XYZ file of C-alpha atoms in Angstrom:
690
model
C -13.982 -6.228 141.145
C -10.418 -7.039 141.904
C -8.011 -9.823 142.655
C -7.638 -10.961 146.261
C -4.215 -12.273 147.190
C -4.327 -14.812 150.028
C -2.134 -13.927 152.999
C -1.575 -15.655 156.297
C -3.573 -13.902 159.002
C -1.317 -11.777 161.144
C -2.906 -10.651 164.382
C -2.540 -10.538 168.136
C -4.091 -13.761 169.394
C -5.154 -12.451 172.772
C -7.095 -9.517 171.329
C -8.673 -11.727 168.687
C -9.875 -14.226 171.257
C -11.418 -11.479 173.380
C -13.174 -10.064 170.345
C -14.433 -13.440 169.177
C -15.658 -14.328 172.660
C -17.607 -11.099 172.893
C -19.060 -11.485 169.432
C -19.988 -15.110 170.085
C -22.320 -13.819 172.790
C -23.663 -11.301 170.286
C -24.364 -13.958 167.663
C -26.045 -16.178 170.229
C -28.295 -13.302 171.242
C -29.534 -12.596 167.727
C -32.858 -14.311 167.188
C -32.840 -17.002 164.540
C -34.829 -15.778 161.529
C -38.001 -17.592 160.777
C -37.323 -20.294 158.211
C -37.388 -18.962 154.684
C -40.078 -20.202 152.366
C -39.173 -23.294 150.363
C -37.690 -22.636 146.911
C -40.172 -22.692 144.056
C -39.130 -24.886 141.120
C -40.448 -23.556 137.821
C -38.749 -25.880 135.340
C -36.988 -29.256 135.285
C -35.417 -31.270 132.505
C -34.628 -34.924 133.218
C -35.045 -36.330 129.669
C -36.752 -39.478 130.962
C -39.569 -39.181 128.428
C -37.127 -39.756 125.565
C -37.422 -36.208 124.194
C -35.017 -33.243 124.319
C -37.691 -31.284 126.245
C -37.148 -28.041 124.364
C -33.333 -28.065 124.376
C -31.725 -27.277 121.025
C -28.272 -26.854 119.557
C -26.665 -23.402 119.471
C -24.608 -24.093 116.360
C -25.637 -25.495 113.020
C -23.930 -28.875 112.862
C -23.672 -30.379 116.336
C -26.189 -32.985 117.501
C -28.214 -32.636 120.713
C -30.043 -35.865 121.510
C -31.269 -38.029 124.367
C -28.765 -40.711 125.399
C -28.885 -43.749 127.657
C -25.095 -44.111 127.733
C -24.967 -42.209 131.022
C -27.522 -40.671 133.378
C -27.384 -38.725 136.620
C -30.926 -39.659 137.607
C -33.029 -42.269 135.921
C -31.786 -43.799 132.694
C -31.397 -40.880 130.259
C -29.427 -37.674 129.736
C -28.878 -35.139 126.960
C -25.728 -35.708 124.904
C -24.103 -33.118 122.633
C -21.792 -34.483 119.916
C -20.317 -33.321 116.633
C -19.307 -29.926 117.994
C -17.091 -27.749 115.792
C -16.610 -24.811 118.209
C -16.379 -24.346 121.968
C -19.611 -22.331 122.022
C -21.603 -25.168 120.455
C -23.827 -26.861 123.007
C -27.356 -27.387 124.307
C -29.566 -24.326 124.852
C -33.085 -23.815 126.185
C -35.326 -20.810 125.583
C -36.566 -19.357 128.898
C -38.118 -16.084 127.765
C -41.655 -17.198 128.640
C -40.505 -18.864 131.873
C -38.550 -16.268 133.825
C -39.851 -13.025 135.313
C -37.800 -9.858 135.040
C -36.349 -8.826 138.411
C -36.553 -12.283 140.024
C -33.280 -13.994 140.929
C -33.338 -17.611 139.786
C -31.037 -20.470 140.697
C -29.835 -22.442 137.661
C -28.590 -25.965 138.302
C -27.485 -28.730 135.944
C -25.385 -31.885 136.224
C -22.662 -32.346 133.613
C -20.329 -35.152 132.574
C -17.814 -35.644 129.798
C -18.752 -38.269 127.227
C -16.920 -41.589 127.155
C -13.413 -41.130 125.766
C -13.424 -37.334 126.263
C -11.345 -37.377 129.468
C -11.691 -34.156 131.476
C -13.474 -31.141 130.032
C -14.023 -27.595 131.305
C -17.646 -26.535 130.915
C -19.623 -23.478 131.969
C -23.252 -22.365 132.033
C -24.279 -18.993 130.625
C -27.304 -17.034 129.437
C -27.898 -15.178 126.192
C -30.155 -12.134 126.099
C -31.192 -10.279 122.960
C -33.024 -7.000 122.666
C -33.842 -5.297 119.372
C -31.115 -7.137 117.500
C -28.348 -6.745 120.090
C -27.119 -9.825 121.934
C -25.348 -10.016 125.293
C -23.886 -12.986 127.133
C -23.334 -13.503 130.866
C -21.911 -16.416 132.798
C -24.042 -18.074 135.454
C -21.446 -20.685 136.451
C -17.771 -20.172 135.629
C -15.407 -22.758 134.204
C -15.865 -26.110 135.951
C -13.958 -29.314 135.278
C -16.061 -32.404 134.548
C -14.852 -35.894 133.739
C -16.130 -39.009 132.027
C -16.059 -40.939 135.316
C -18.749 -39.053 137.233
C -21.240 -36.210 137.365
C -20.518 -32.648 138.524
C -23.172 -30.114 139.491
C -23.073 -26.575 138.110
C -25.141 -24.165 140.208
C -25.416 -20.378 140.033
C -27.828 -17.468 140.250
C -28.925 -14.907 137.694
C -31.469 -12.079 137.531
C -32.881 -10.925 134.225
C -32.869 -7.182 134.847
C -33.158 -5.807 131.302
C -35.762 -5.978 128.586
C -35.390 -8.982 126.284
C -37.032 -10.376 123.189
C -34.935 -13.547 123.441
C -33.534 -15.202 126.557
C -31.941 -18.647 126.858
C -29.622 -20.673 129.068
C -26.864 -22.768 127.519
C -23.917 -25.020 128.390
C -20.632 -24.857 126.480
C -16.976 -25.794 126.903
C -14.247 -23.275 127.665
C -12.225 -24.611 124.751
C -12.195 -27.577 122.417
C -15.032 -29.585 120.956
C -15.366 -32.586 123.276
C -18.755 -34.255 123.600
C -20.569 -34.016 126.942
C -23.781 -34.944 128.743
C -26.118 -32.801 130.844
C -28.940 -34.033 133.064
C -31.439 -32.977 135.740
C -31.540 -29.270 134.944
C -33.638 -27.223 137.388
C -34.689 -23.592 137.437
C -35.993 -22.317 140.779
C -36.317 -19.188 142.878
C -36.519 -18.328 146.563
C -39.519 -16.141 147.461
C -37.917 -13.021 148.952
C -38.370 -11.950 152.552
C -39.351 -8.300 153.114
C -36.413 -6.142 154.130
C -36.099 -5.054 157.770
C -37.451 -1.524 157.732
C -37.237 -0.948 161.488
C -33.483 -1.327 161.946
C -31.061 1.628 161.818
C -30.000 2.690 158.328
C -26.266 2.448 157.756
C -26.209 5.814 156.016
C -27.722 7.423 159.119
C -25.479 5.603 161.587
C -22.410 6.839 159.690
C -23.822 10.239 158.787
C -21.148 12.088 160.774
C -18.344 9.836 159.548
C -18.456 9.171 155.802
C -20.860 8.136 153.021
C -21.488 4.394 152.983
C -21.850 2.737 149.596
C -22.439 -0.513 147.727
C -21.288 -1.787 144.357
C -24.316 -2.801 142.322
C -25.585 -3.926 138.969
C -29.004 -3.395 137.512
C -30.570 -6.330 139.435
C -29.818 -4.555 142.729
C -32.054 -1.661 141.685
C -35.179 -3.824 141.535
C -37.714 -5.065 144.082
C -36.581 -5.799 147.618
C -32.933 -5.340 146.706
C -33.642 -1.846 145.478
C -35.459 -1.153 148.754
C -32.476 -2.432 150.759
C -30.074 -0.314 148.722
C -32.139 2.839 149.167
C -32.616 2.301 152.910
C -29.019 1.731 153.918
C -26.695 3.384 151.402
C -26.045 6.926 150.206
C -23.422 6.037 147.621
C -23.290 3.525 144.767
C -20.581 2.160 142.505
C -21.343 0.456 139.221
C -19.695 -2.925 139.730
C -19.338 -3.716 136.021
C -21.598 -1.336 134.116
C -18.932 1.362 133.627
C -16.010 -0.897 132.776
C -14.615 -0.669 129.280
C -15.886 -4.047 128.026
C -19.437 -3.016 128.923
C -19.351 0.637 127.874
C -17.432 0.310 124.575
C -17.168 -3.357 123.537
C -16.600 -2.320 119.919
C -14.670 0.805 118.961
C -17.048 3.725 118.652
C -20.079 1.719 119.836
C -21.171 2.693 123.340
C -23.585 0.865 125.634
C -24.791 3.050 128.513
C -27.984 1.130 129.319
C -27.038 -0.289 132.718
C -24.855 2.650 133.717
C -27.701 5.055 132.960
C -30.072 2.989 135.121
C -27.668 3.019 138.086
C -27.090 6.768 137.809
C -30.836 7.417 137.524
C -31.502 5.317 140.646
C -28.824 7.223 142.547
C -30.231 10.556 141.451
C -33.758 9.545 142.499
C -32.514 8.461 145.935
C -30.082 11.334 146.627
C -27.037 9.062 146.409
C -23.475 9.833 145.435
C -22.042 7.867 142.500
C -18.492 6.516 142.298
C -17.293 5.845 138.762
C -15.404 2.574 138.261
C -13.200 2.518 136.221
C -11.599 4.353 133.284
C -8.455 2.181 133.023
C -7.840 -1.419 134.096
C -5.717 -4.218 132.692
C -8.742 -6.551 132.920
C -12.161 -6.322 131.250
C -10.703 -4.280 128.404
C -11.753 -5.420 124.905
C -9.039 -6.917 122.726
C -9.494 -4.232 120.053
C -8.092 -1.600 122.396
C -4.667 -3.281 122.247
C -4.650 -4.026 118.504
C -2.611 -1.895 116.137
C -3.886 -0.101 113.039
C -3.725 -3.403 111.123
C -5.717 -5.296 113.730
C -2.699 -7.124 115.131
C -1.616 -7.184 118.814
C 0.375 -4.074 119.615
C 4.110 -4.014 120.114
C 5.996 -1.205 121.825
C 6.365 1.316 119.005
C 5.905 5.071 118.931
C 2.952 4.710 116.548
C 1.196 2.215 118.804
C 1.760 4.393 121.861
C 0.148 7.328 120.094
C -2.778 5.176 118.962
C -3.349 3.606 122.384
C -3.266 6.926 124.217
C -5.676 8.406 121.644
C -8.117 5.541 122.244
C -7.789 6.043 125.992
C -8.482 9.752 125.710
C -11.495 9.242 123.446
C -12.960 6.658 125.843
C -12.553 8.864 128.911
C -13.946 11.919 127.123
C -17.080 10.028 126.085
C -17.743 8.260 129.391
C -16.590 11.032 131.720
C -18.519 13.763 129.950
C -21.746 11.748 129.946
C -21.791 11.543 133.745
C -19.889 14.718 134.629
C -22.886 16.101 136.532
C -23.554 12.897 138.469
C -20.306 11.212 139.464
C -18.552 12.593 142.534
C -15.460 10.355 142.396
C -13.750 8.284 139.706
C -11.397 5.327 140.010
C -9.332 6.703 137.165
C -6.767 3.900 137.090
C -7.191 0.539 138.774
C -4.580 -1.937 140.039
C -1.438 -0.544 138.433
C 0.947 -1.714 141.188
C 2.939 -4.961 141.180
C 5.100 -4.949 144.273
C 7.214 -7.781 142.853
C 8.629 -5.457 140.197
C 11.640 -3.391 141.219
C 9.835 -0.192 140.234
C 6.515 -1.438 141.604
C 4.655 -1.081 138.301
C 2.408 -3.751 136.795
C 3.627 -4.927 133.409
C 0.220 -4.616 131.752
C -0.213 -3.913 128.062
C -0.942 -0.332 129.056
C 2.459 -0.031 130.692
C 4.363 -2.053 128.085
C 3.178 0.219 125.286
C 3.058 3.635 127.013
C 5.060 3.474 130.243
C 3.557 5.819 132.844
C 2.009 8.026 130.196
C -1.282 6.111 130.239
C -1.713 7.059 133.904
C -0.735 10.679 133.276
C -3.096 10.877 130.292
C -5.995 9.282 132.137
C -5.853 11.740 135.047
C -5.280 14.753 132.809
C -8.246 13.983 130.558
C -10.464 12.984 133.494
C -9.822 16.359 135.135
C -10.819 18.132 131.915
C -14.079 16.258 131.333
C -15.090 15.770 134.987
C -13.745 18.868 136.755
C -16.001 18.458 139.795
C -15.157 14.796 140.485
C -12.429 13.603 142.840
C -9.917 11.467 140.952
C -8.584 8.286 142.583
C -5.918 5.689 141.984
C -7.338 2.386 143.257
C -5.602 -0.834 144.291
C -5.853 -3.980 146.419
C -3.680 -5.325 149.258
C -2.619 -1.829 150.271
C -2.567 -3.176 153.835
C 0.574 -5.102 152.832
C 3.697 -3.032 153.503
C 5.509 -3.637 150.221
C 2.376 -2.989 148.153
C 1.424 0.264 149.852
C 5.025 1.542 149.801
C 5.175 1.105 146.027
C 1.799 2.812 145.632
C 2.914 5.637 147.917
C 6.048 6.173 145.820
C 4.035 6.275 142.589
C 1.478 8.738 143.931
C 4.218 10.953 145.349
C 6.023 10.930 141.995
C 2.927 11.747 139.943
C 1.737 14.473 142.300
C 5.189 16.071 142.156
C 4.762 16.179 138.373
C 1.411 17.913 138.759
C -0.744 14.919 137.798
C -4.181 15.689 139.330
C -4.532 12.753 141.727
C -6.998 13.654 144.483
C -7.080 10.411 146.380
C -6.063 6.806 147.009
C -8.621 3.995 146.978
C -8.115 0.941 149.200
C -10.087 -2.090 148.036
C -9.958 -4.002 151.368
C -10.928 -7.421 150.034
C -10.201 -9.578 153.075
C -11.295 -12.652 154.957
C -12.182 -13.599 158.509
C -8.542 -13.663 159.609
C -6.921 -10.912 157.552
C -6.134 -8.021 157.490
C -6.097 -6.972 161.126
C -7.171 -3.630 162.502
C -3.517 -2.718 163.033
C -2.670 -3.467 159.398
C -5.659 -1.415 158.285
C -4.545 1.443 160.526
C -1.059 1.386 158.995
C -2.634 1.401 155.523
C -4.505 4.641 156.171
C -1.724 6.328 158.149
C 0.806 5.749 155.364
C -0.868 8.117 152.918
C -1.766 10.962 155.268
C 1.523 12.830 154.632
C 0.646 13.007 150.925
C -2.401 15.131 151.726
C -4.720 13.004 149.569
C -8.240 11.846 150.286
C -8.640 8.151 151.012
C -11.602 5.906 150.319
C -12.413 2.278 151.062
C -13.644 1.264 147.640
C -14.387 -2.476 147.403
C -14.728 -3.952 150.869
C -15.897 -7.485 151.619
C -14.915 -10.265 154.047
C -14.842 -13.850 152.807
C -15.747 -16.543 155.335
C -13.012 -18.739 153.834
C -9.303 -18.862 154.594
C -8.351 -21.437 151.949
C -9.540 -22.570 148.534
C -10.281 -26.080 149.835
C -13.156 -24.930 152.081
C -16.793 -24.821 151.002
C -20.086 -24.388 152.884
C -23.648 -24.317 151.618
C -24.671 -22.250 154.650
C -22.306 -20.113 156.739
C -21.329 -21.709 160.101
C -22.061 -19.583 163.165
C -18.402 -19.382 164.168
C -17.495 -18.003 160.734
C -20.171 -15.316 161.064
C -18.811 -14.429 164.503
C -15.279 -14.121 163.127
C -16.573 -12.096 160.202
C -18.338 -9.691 162.528
C -15.119 -9.243 164.519
C -13.181 -8.487 161.347
C -15.692 -5.912 160.123
C -15.787 -4.242 163.524
C -11.992 -4.016 163.685
C -11.919 -2.327 160.282
C -14.730 0.093 161.012
C -13.128 1.104 164.301
C -10.129 2.191 162.231
C -12.253 3.934 159.604
C -13.983 5.973 162.296
C -10.635 6.843 163.832
C -9.543 8.297 160.490
C -12.853 9.788 159.431
C -11.120 13.129 158.812
C -9.098 11.391 156.089
C -11.586 8.825 154.746
C -14.270 10.338 152.530
C -16.204 7.191 151.547
C -16.567 3.501 152.460
C -18.029 1.097 149.887
C -19.030 -2.562 150.183
C -18.315 -4.618 147.061
C -21.866 -5.859 146.768
C -25.243 -5.398 148.406
C -26.032 -8.795 149.949
C -24.780 -12.368 150.001
C -27.214 -13.469 147.314
C -24.872 -12.085 144.652
C -21.127 -11.668 145.137
C -18.073 -11.986 142.892
C -16.539 -14.282 145.526
C -18.980 -17.017 144.510
C -16.630 -17.661 141.580
C -13.257 -16.420 142.910
C -10.799 -17.927 143.633
C -12.906 -21.080 143.091
C -16.583 -21.692 142.408
C -18.429 -22.044 145.755
C -20.981 -20.056 147.714
C -19.430 -17.271 149.802
C -21.141 -15.000 152.336
C -18.941 -11.875 152.532
C -21.340 -8.970 153.071
C -23.493 -7.377 155.779
C -26.827 -8.795 154.576
C -27.544 -12.465 153.929
C -29.001 -14.219 150.898
C -32.490 -13.269 152.073
C -31.421 -9.612 152.509
C -31.526 -9.803 156.324
C -28.970 -8.140 158.613
C -26.102 -10.402 159.690
C -23.977 -10.266 162.871
C -21.451 -8.182 160.923
C -24.105 -5.493 160.407
C -24.845 -5.304 164.135
C -21.149 -5.294 164.947
C -20.271 -2.290 162.776
C -23.133 -0.110 163.922
C -22.175 -0.878 167.504
C -25.581 -2.286 168.438
C -25.011 -5.990 167.982
C -26.748 -6.716 171.278
C -28.743 -3.636 172.245
C -31.385 -5.518 174.198
C -31.810 -8.484 176.471
C -33.552 -10.310 173.669
C -30.989 -9.320 171.023
C -31.409 -7.121 167.971
C -34.747 -6.944 166.226
C -35.913 -10.095 164.573
C -35.748 -9.992 160.782
C -39.248 -8.827 160.052
C -40.272 -5.780 158.124
C -41.457 -3.995 161.216
C -38.585 -4.954 163.494
C -37.117 -2.476 165.946
C -34.824 -2.775 168.968
C -36.451 -3.782 172.240
C -36.667 -1.339 175.109
C -34.950 -3.584 177.637
C -31.224 -2.822 177.668
C -28.313 -5.036 178.605
C -24.565 -4.506 178.699
C -22.946 -4.700 175.270
C -21.136 -7.924 174.527
C -19.222 -6.532 171.552
C -17.265 -3.765 173.252
C -13.729 -3.270 171.987
C -11.464 -5.851 173.658
C -9.095 -3.104 174.776
C -11.788 -1.422 176.825
C -11.808 -1.808 180.577
C -14.837 -3.722 181.840
C -17.715 -1.407 182.674
C -20.249 -2.024 185.407
C -23.625 -3.261 184.358
C -26.375 -0.663 184.435
C -28.012 -0.445 187.805
C -31.533 -1.711 188.127
C -32.518 1.649 189.498
C -32.101 4.633 187.186
C -31.842 6.889 190.186
C -28.901 5.070 191.747
C -25.889 7.264 192.309
C -22.225 6.516 191.741
C -19.125 7.952 193.287
C -17.299 10.149 190.792
C -14.429 8.360 189.087
C -11.067 10.018 189.638
C -9.536 12.055 186.831
C -7.090 9.767 184.998
C -3.560 9.968 186.341
C -1.487 12.522 184.434
C -4.529 14.211 182.913
C -4.695 17.921 182.320
C -7.496 19.955 183.909
C -8.998 22.090 181.124
C -9.404 25.832 181.669
C -12.397 25.919 179.319
C -14.328 23.420 177.239
C -17.384 23.098 175.022
C -19.503 20.014 174.332
C -21.754 19.384 171.348
C -24.133 16.456 172.003
C -26.177 15.330 168.985
C -28.777 12.602 168.562
C -27.999 11.548 164.994
C -30.385 8.614 164.686
C -33.375 7.504 166.757
C -35.743 4.560 166.430
C -38.501 3.020 168.539
C -36.438 2.252 171.625
C -32.863 3.137 170.785
C -30.780 6.035 169.533
C -27.304 6.942 168.350
C -25.482 9.854 169.973
C -22.384 11.686 168.763
C -20.375 14.002 170.995
C -17.679 16.544 170.105
C -15.495 18.011 172.865
C -13.691 21.290 172.154
C -10.770 22.458 174.266
C -11.171 26.253 174.497
C -8.197 26.694 176.820
C -4.582 27.629 176.103
C -3.169 24.300 177.344
C -3.624 20.914 175.673
C -5.703 18.318 177.505
C -3.783 15.064 177.914
C -6.150 12.270 178.952
C -9.816 13.028 179.492
C -13.053 11.836 181.039
C -16.399 13.336 180.141
C -19.318 12.875 182.557
C -23.021 13.563 182.405
C -26.297 12.384 183.931
C -29.249 11.107 181.928
C -32.638 12.410 183.007
C -34.928 9.795 181.460
C -33.453 6.406 182.251
C -31.391 6.096 179.056
C -28.780 3.320 179.197
C -25.711 3.189 176.957
C -24.959 -0.234 175.506
C -22.106 0.512 173.083
C -19.555 3.241 172.362
C -16.758 3.830 169.869
C -13.615 5.989 169.915
C -13.945 5.744 173.710
C -14.759 3.438 176.608
C -17.834 3.944 178.749
C -19.073 3.195 182.255
C -22.571 3.810 183.571
C -24.039 3.437 187.036
C -27.666 4.392 187.257
C -28.082 7.634 185.368
C -24.417 8.649 185.686
C -22.227 8.182 182.614
C -18.434 8.357 182.381
C -16.754 8.354 178.970
C -12.970 7.894 178.817
C -10.748 8.575 175.824
C -9.452 5.758 173.626
C -5.713 5.151 173.473
C -5.302 7.224 170.317
C -7.465 10.308 171.023
C -6.482 11.201 174.592
C -4.884 14.528 173.617
C -7.094 17.514 172.798
C -5.017 20.337 171.374
C -5.255 23.822 172.900
C -7.179 26.731 171.416
C -9.951 24.864 169.656
C -8.708 21.272 169.429
C -11.424 18.633 169.406
C -12.060 14.983 170.269
C -15.172 13.061 169.299
C -16.872 9.760 170.040
C -20.202 8.056 169.517
C -22.495 5.680 171.366
C -25.762 3.766 171.156
C -28.306 3.811 173.947
C -31.812 2.745 174.824
C -34.580 5.202 175.558
C -38.281 5.056 176.338
C -40.899 7.786 176.329
C -38.580 10.794 176.546
C -35.021 11.280 175.350
C -33.890 14.619 176.764
C -30.306 15.728 176.280
C -28.105 15.917 179.396
C -28.162 19.312 181.122
C -24.539 19.362 182.306
C -21.204 17.981 181.088
C -17.913 17.970 182.992
C -14.516 17.356 181.416
C -11.920 16.176 183.968
C -14.041 17.842 186.640
C -14.551 21.159 184.821
C -18.084 22.137 183.754
C -18.241 22.682 179.995
C -20.380 24.999 177.945
C -23.005 23.261 175.807
C -23.174 24.193 172.115
């Protein structure tokens, strides 16, 4: 999970408007899901009966008592006074109330006591199991005042065994008194996942693995089903970070990491390790000297810090050496505002570049079969990626075993553009490294002042356009990109709910009820495969058999004629594009890579077997069974009756001589029979079929 720096959206307005217009039609065509079941409230605390209703103090001296000095509803609230530490506050035992694997919404109203001014409070949970306690925030730091009430709302899933479990409210610092009132604990009965829609991992099978960052809650129930259906790669969002794995020196906690790896193994998924080294989420002890004091830049401290780093990587890397295919070895080491481009973290201040060199060297030793990545955010910004490029080039020249560059791609509905994403990937190709999209999501917000309880339709349309623009680039560079990972599974749980401010965000492909969003349909190229739209969000949904022209075609594509009502209608052959080369020999590989009730995905590879490069191409074929294309990528398409013409995109019009290739994909309807075309012609020349 990484920092997102806000940038002004930079894009070509005309192209954006075309894309948004097309996707607006797509969104309108998607059936509205049936209304979700009403939330089920399992516990309330209003304190109107004059009792504390099971709430108790966490410390030993503070007082937790009913008060009539202020109330959110009714005449009473719960007041905590006499606090001697920030963690002192009201707590309620929920062990017998919550069910493991169910995501609950926790809500409470808070207010500073009279005379306390403004106070920062937060709501958290404490879980204990066999003598070991852990603490997790449900609602991050929120400012409350003595002049009014502020609601704290967040979600949490108890995913681990517990013999004690409680919710509590505390202050971030200080010992000010505060009230709470009208606490509620509720859950939303989950909808079944859509089992009849195309799986992302199948749609992208010929492109790259598609992954999600998860925690243990995403392995359970419907979320686990969604994860297994759509993804063939997982990243542990927090379970492999240093503060989780080794919170105390020499004490390792692999519980959640083991569960994620076991789930991946059971479902034939790749695992990305995240992360060995980061300036955040590293326990304070790591940066303390031999006397327990904060380190200064001395030779002794450098030796000690590098030894701790090596020991940590050897323990963690060796444990999962057989399971993890790629590691984010170092994370977010670039600061483009520094003249040398290097972040002035404690790691750097004590060791210089040696912490990076050590991390990659040790990682290669303990995980020899894993690809080793340097991972960062905002690499679509020129100054940031140039500094990262320079660092990678320097380290590779020294022999540091860096296999790849990870691009986080945390964006929003207006930024970054497809062109900026293209430049990001193209920059690193000369280095000969693999590239992966490691932490992708798309916030619906463009400023910190915005907040929505439900996502507006126009924001979802813009989000779909942004995702599509990115995935068009990823597919263009699929020879260079070896993995694409979403930073989360669904909108019900995302780090953006608390960053950069606390509010509900909706940045992923599946909504809070785990149903496919317009962004999902946009990236698979089937946002509007039928006259009635994509399948409705039911467990048995599948695309309808009645095709219509795609509304989400790339805005740069020339308009294509609508499919003829008669499959047998003929069309005059389109002329070979001006300036095109006539191939002396060609081969075509046509593959149905995914097929469902009434639709399928096709992928086509054209090979130029001649001695002269092909410059500009059109591939034609005739369907035999009434199939109708409704979307293509890496190409533009036209269809009249059964006759199909595919024309190269602007960037793949040249097919090199003596075995050069070009490829594209499409989605189409089918019914009854889905025979492959019998003949293909490239610029008028009949090609061999392989």
